[in-house]
mmCIF file of C-alpha atoms in Angstrom:
data_model
loop_
_atom_site.group_PDB
_atom_site.id
_atom_site.type_symbol
_atom_site.label_atom_id
_atom_site.label_comp_id
_atom_site.label_asym_id
_atom_site.label_seq_id
_atom_site.Cartn_x
_atom_site.Cartn_y
_atom_site.Cartn_z
ATOM 1 C CA GLY D 12 125.772 112.388 122.139
ATOM 2 C CA THR D 13 126.721 115.078 124.599
ATOM 3 C CA TYR D 14 125.022 118.204 125.871
ATOM 4 C CA SER D 15 126.801 121.056 127.637
ATOM 5 C CA ALA D 16 124.371 122.778 129.992
ATOM 6 C CA ASN D 17 126.803 125.684 130.427
ATOM 7 C CA ASP D 18 127.119 126.382 126.681
ATOM 8 C CA ARG D 19 123.629 125.065 125.837
ATOM 9 C CA ARG D 20 125.146 123.134 122.933
ATOM 10 C CA ALA D 21 124.489 119.578 121.841
ATOM 11 C CA TYR D 22 126.748 117.298 119.824
ATOM 12 C CA PHE D 23 125.644 113.972 118.373
ATOM 13 C CA ARG D 24 127.617 111.441 116.337
ATOM 14 C CA ASP D 25 126.783 108.263 114.401
ATOM 15 C CA ASN D 26 123.276 107.659 113.104
ATOM 16 C CA VAL D 27 121.894 111.034 114.170
ATOM 17 C CA ILE D 28 118.129 111.482 113.824
ATOM 18 C CA VAL D 29 116.483 114.849 114.486
ATOM 19 C CA ALA D 30 112.701 114.984 114.145
ATOM 20 C CA ASP D 31 110.180 117.782 114.523
ATOM 21 C CA THR D 32 106.668 118.485 113.270
ATOM 22 C CA ALA D 33 107.939 119.441 109.785
ATOM 23 C CA GLY D 34 110.166 116.479 109.068
ATOM 24 C CA VAL D 35 113.179 114.339 109.833
ATOM 25 C CA LEU D 36 116.920 114.979 109.469
ATOM 26 C CA THR D 37 119.435 112.130 109.499
ATOM 27 C CA ALA D 38 123.217 112.570 109.394
ATOM 28 C CA ARG D 39 126.511 111.120 110.545
ATOM 29 C CA GLU D 40 126.934 113.960 113.065
ATOM 30 C CA ALA D 41 125.140 117.118 114.178
ATOM 31 C CA ARG D 42 125.800 120.110 116.409
ATOM 32 C CA TYR D 43 123.098 122.389 117.759
ATOM 33 C CA ASP D 44 123.432 125.689 119.613
ATOM 34 C CA LEU D 45 120.245 126.149 121.621
ATOM 35 C CA ASP D 46 120.759 129.898 122.242
ATOM 36 C CA LEU D 47 121.499 130.734 118.607
ATOM 37 C CA GLN D 48 119.053 128.096 117.318
ATOM 38 C CA TYR D 49 121.726 127.075 114.824
ATOM 39 C CA LEU D 50 122.165 123.517 113.516
ATOM 40 C CA VAL D 51 125.139 122.077 111.602
ATOM 41 C CA ALA D 52 124.933 118.530 110.201
ATOM 42 C CA ASP D 53 127.640 116.590 108.360
ATOM 43 C CA GLY D 54 127.937 113.286 106.543
ATOM 44 C CA ASN D 55 125.140 111.743 104.481
ATOM 45 C CA VAL D 56 122.665 114.443 105.439
ATOM 46 C CA ARG D 57 119.093 113.606 104.475
ATOM 47 C CA ILE D 58 116.128 115.834 105.251
ATOM 48 C CA GLU D 59 112.546 114.792 104.569
ATOM 49 C CA ASP D 60 110.026 117.609 104.681
ATOM 50 C CA GLN D 61 106.766 115.766 105.183
ATOM 51 C CA ARG D 62 104.570 118.779 104.413
ATOM 52 C CA ASN D 63 105.642 119.193 100.783
ATOM 53 C CA GLY D 64 107.254 115.875 99.842
ATOM 54 C CA VAL D 65 110.733 117.365 99.381
ATOM 55 C CA VAL D 66 113.792 115.295 100.261
ATOM 56 C CA THR D 67 117.221 116.934 100.258
ATOM 57 C CA LEU D 68 120.528 115.083 100.320
ATOM 58 C CA SER D 69 124.014 116.526 100.873
ATOM 59 C CA ASP D 70 127.295 116.133 102.691
ATOM 60 C CA HIS D 71 126.810 119.309 104.757
ATOM 61 C CA PHE D 72 123.810 121.302 105.979
ATOM 62 C CA GLU D 73 123.481 124.441 108.127
ATOM 63 C CA ASN D 74 120.242 125.891 109.425
ATOM 64 C CA ASP D 75 119.679 129.220 111.163
ATOM 65 C CA LYS D 76 116.198 128.913 112.633
ATOM 66 C CA VAL D 77 116.091 132.576 113.718
ATOM 67 C CA LYS D 78 116.827 133.846 110.185
ATOM 68 C CA LYS D 79 114.733 131.048 108.615
ATOM 69 C CA TYR D 80 117.682 130.184 106.385
ATOM 70 C CA GLY D 81 119.212 126.851 105.418
ATOM 71 C CA LYS D 82 122.177 125.952 103.226
ATOM 72 C CA TRP D 83 123.184 122.606 101.698
ATOM 73 C CA THR D 84 126.683 122.051 100.263
ATOM 74 C CA GLY D 85 128.745 119.036 99.317
ATOM 75 C CA ASP D 86 126.923 117.506 96.339
ATOM 76 C CA PRO D 87 123.432 118.739 97.311
ATOM 77 C CA ARG D 88 120.421 117.163 95.617
ATOM 78 C CA LEU D 89 116.705 117.706 95.873
ATOM 79 C CA LEU D 90 113.963 115.190 95.142
ATOM 80 C CA GLN D 91 110.250 115.902 95.027
ATOM 81 C CA ALA D 92 107.712 113.201 94.320
ATOM 82 C CA SER D 93 104.392 114.178 92.838
ATOM 83 C CA GLY D 94 101.290 112.438 91.670
ATOM 84 C CA GLY D 95 98.062 111.743 93.389
ATOM 85 C CA GLY D 96 94.613 110.626 92.544
ATOM 86 C CA ASN D 97 94.856 109.026 89.114
ATOM 87 C CA ALA D 98 98.118 110.790 88.207
ATOM 88 C CA PRO D 99 101.176 108.531 87.862
ATOM 89 C CA PRO D 100 103.910 109.182 90.408
ATOM 90 C CA GLU D 101 106.785 111.291 89.098
ATOM 91 C CA THR D 102 109.933 112.439 90.826
ATOM 92 C CA LEU D 103 111.721 115.692 90.116
ATOM 93 C CA TYR D 104 115.503 115.518 90.616
ATOM 94 C CA VAL D 105 117.556 118.711 90.997
ATOM 95 C CA SER D 106 121.252 119.221 91.713
ATOM 96 C CA GLY D 107 123.678 122.131 91.873
ATOM 97 C CA ALA D 108 126.688 123.375 93.817
ATOM 98 C CA THR D 109 124.583 124.942 96.584
ATOM 99 C CA ILE D 110 120.956 124.808 97.694
ATOM 100 C CA GLU D 111 119.577 127.519 99.995
ATOM 101 C CA SER D 112 116.178 127.808 101.642
ATOM 102 C CA PHE D 113 114.540 131.084 102.564
ATOM 103 C CA GLY D 114 111.511 131.172 104.838
ATOM 104 C CA ASP D 115 109.775 128.571 106.942
ATOM 105 C CA SER D 116 109.179 125.074 105.618
ATOM 106 C CA LEU D 117 111.324 125.315 102.490
ATOM 107 C CA ARG D 118 108.977 127.891 100.944
ATOM 108 C CA ARG D 119 111.639 129.123 98.496
ATOM 109 C CA LEU D 120 114.646 127.075 97.484
ATOM 110 C CA VAL D 121 117.486 128.560 95.440
ATOM 111 C CA VAL D 122 119.873 126.213 93.628
ATOM 112 C CA THR D 123 123.047 127.781 92.231
ATOM 113 C CA ASP D 124 125.869 126.843 89.880
ATOM 114 C CA SER D 125 125.674 123.955 87.431
ATOM 115 C CA VAL D 126 121.975 123.371 88.049
ATOM 116 C CA ARG D 127 120.630 120.150 86.563
ATOM 117 C CA ILE D 128 116.940 119.195 86.499
ATOM 118 C CA PHE D 129 115.450 115.875 85.494
ATOM 119 C CA ARG D 130 112.000 114.343 85.496
ATOM 120 C CA GLU D 131 110.515 111.785 83.149
ATOM 121 C CA GLY D 132 110.157 113.547 79.804
ATOM 122 C CA LEU D 133 111.982 116.680 81.033
ATOM 123 C CA ALA D 134 115.615 117.711 81.446
ATOM 124 C CA GLY D 135 117.140 121.108 82.053
ATOM 125 C CA SER D 136 120.200 123.097 82.991
ATOM 126 C CA ALA D 137 120.817 126.622 84.245
ATOM 127 C CA GLY D 138 123.124 128.702 86.389
ATOM 128 C CA LEU D 139 120.372 129.444 88.933
ATOM 129 C CA ALA D 140 117.007 127.895 89.772
ATOM 130 C CA VAL D 141 114.390 129.260 92.166
ATOM 131 C CA PHE D 142 111.698 126.896 93.440
ATOM 132 C CA HIS D 143 108.511 128.384 94.859
ATOM 133 C CA LEU D 144 107.072 125.328 96.557
ATOM 134 C CA GLY D 145 103.829 126.974 97.588
ATOM 135 C CA ARG D 146 103.130 127.880 93.960
ATOM 136 C CA ASP D 147 104.620 124.697 92.432
ATOM 137 C CA SER D 148 106.783 126.746 90.071
ATOM 138 C CA ILE D 149 110.432 126.839 89.067
ATOM 139 C CA GLU D 150 112.236 129.843 87.606
ATOM 140 C CA LEU D 151 115.478 129.240 85.706
ATOM 141 C CA TYR D 152 118.097 131.931 85.097
ATOM 142 C CA ARG D 153 121.645 132.273 83.719
ATOM 143 C CA GLU D 154 121.479 130.479 80.371
ATOM 144 C CA PRO D 155 118.531 128.203 81.075
ATOM 145 C CA TYR D 156 117.794 125.318 78.714
ATOM 146 C CA LEU D 157 114.923 122.852 78.896
ATOM 147 C CA TRP D 158 114.369 119.761 76.820
ATOM 148 C CA TYR D 159 111.029 118.048 77.018
ATOM 149 C CA GLU D 160 109.069 115.348 75.285
ATOM 150 C CA GLU D 161 105.404 115.742 74.466
ATOM 151 C CA GLU D 162 102.869 112.931 74.820
ATOM 152 C CA ASP D 163 103.081 112.227 71.072
ATOM 153 C CA GLY D 164 106.864 111.772 71.358
ATOM 154 C CA ALA D 165 107.801 115.124 69.820
ATOM 155 C CA GLU D 166 110.948 116.594 71.382
ATOM 156 C CA ASN D 167 111.298 120.311 72.117
ATOM 157 C CA GLN D 168 113.958 122.653 73.425
ATOM 158 C CA ILE D 169 113.432 125.986 75.194
ATOM 159 C CA ALA D 170 116.078 128.608 75.949
ATOM 160 C CA GLY D 171 115.963 132.258 76.969
ATOM 161 C CA ASP D 172 117.079 134.866 79.468
ATOM 162 C CA SER D 173 114.797 133.172 81.963
ATOM 163 C CA VAL D 174 112.307 130.321 81.892
ATOM 164 C CA THR D 175 109.419 129.799 84.300
ATOM 165 C CA MET D 176 107.800 126.386 84.657
ATOM 166 C CA THR D 177 104.592 125.526 86.479
ATOM 167 C CA MET D 178 104.461 121.976 87.720
#
């Protein structure tokens, strides 16, 4: 990689790894402007947030640390593993055209356009999904549909103007 002391900008290419106290970002290349605190990563971007178990994957990611805003594009996906104690591990998979984060530590994630949700026994679609990670809830808007299977095998479908799920 290279760093320009005059511009206070860094550029890294091939097997980039950026780690901080919150998590780890890996990508094919990354650019960081130290003055603006702005990061751009491209190519197989993977971010693991170790505080809440969220992993995001995309082709492109931008993060404005000052505004506490991040944006994933290029086939963005979100994975969140859950389970603990005696609970079986489950993974929530979410995809859409764009994923945006608002606030520190991925506190609120907004997934837009062609949202798809999947977890064992649960599938859904919507035009917009809002994840409140601190509250473990998901709000679905713009023609939301959920299909889920109960423990006895009964299948159900939910639709409405909006749907709120608590995980």
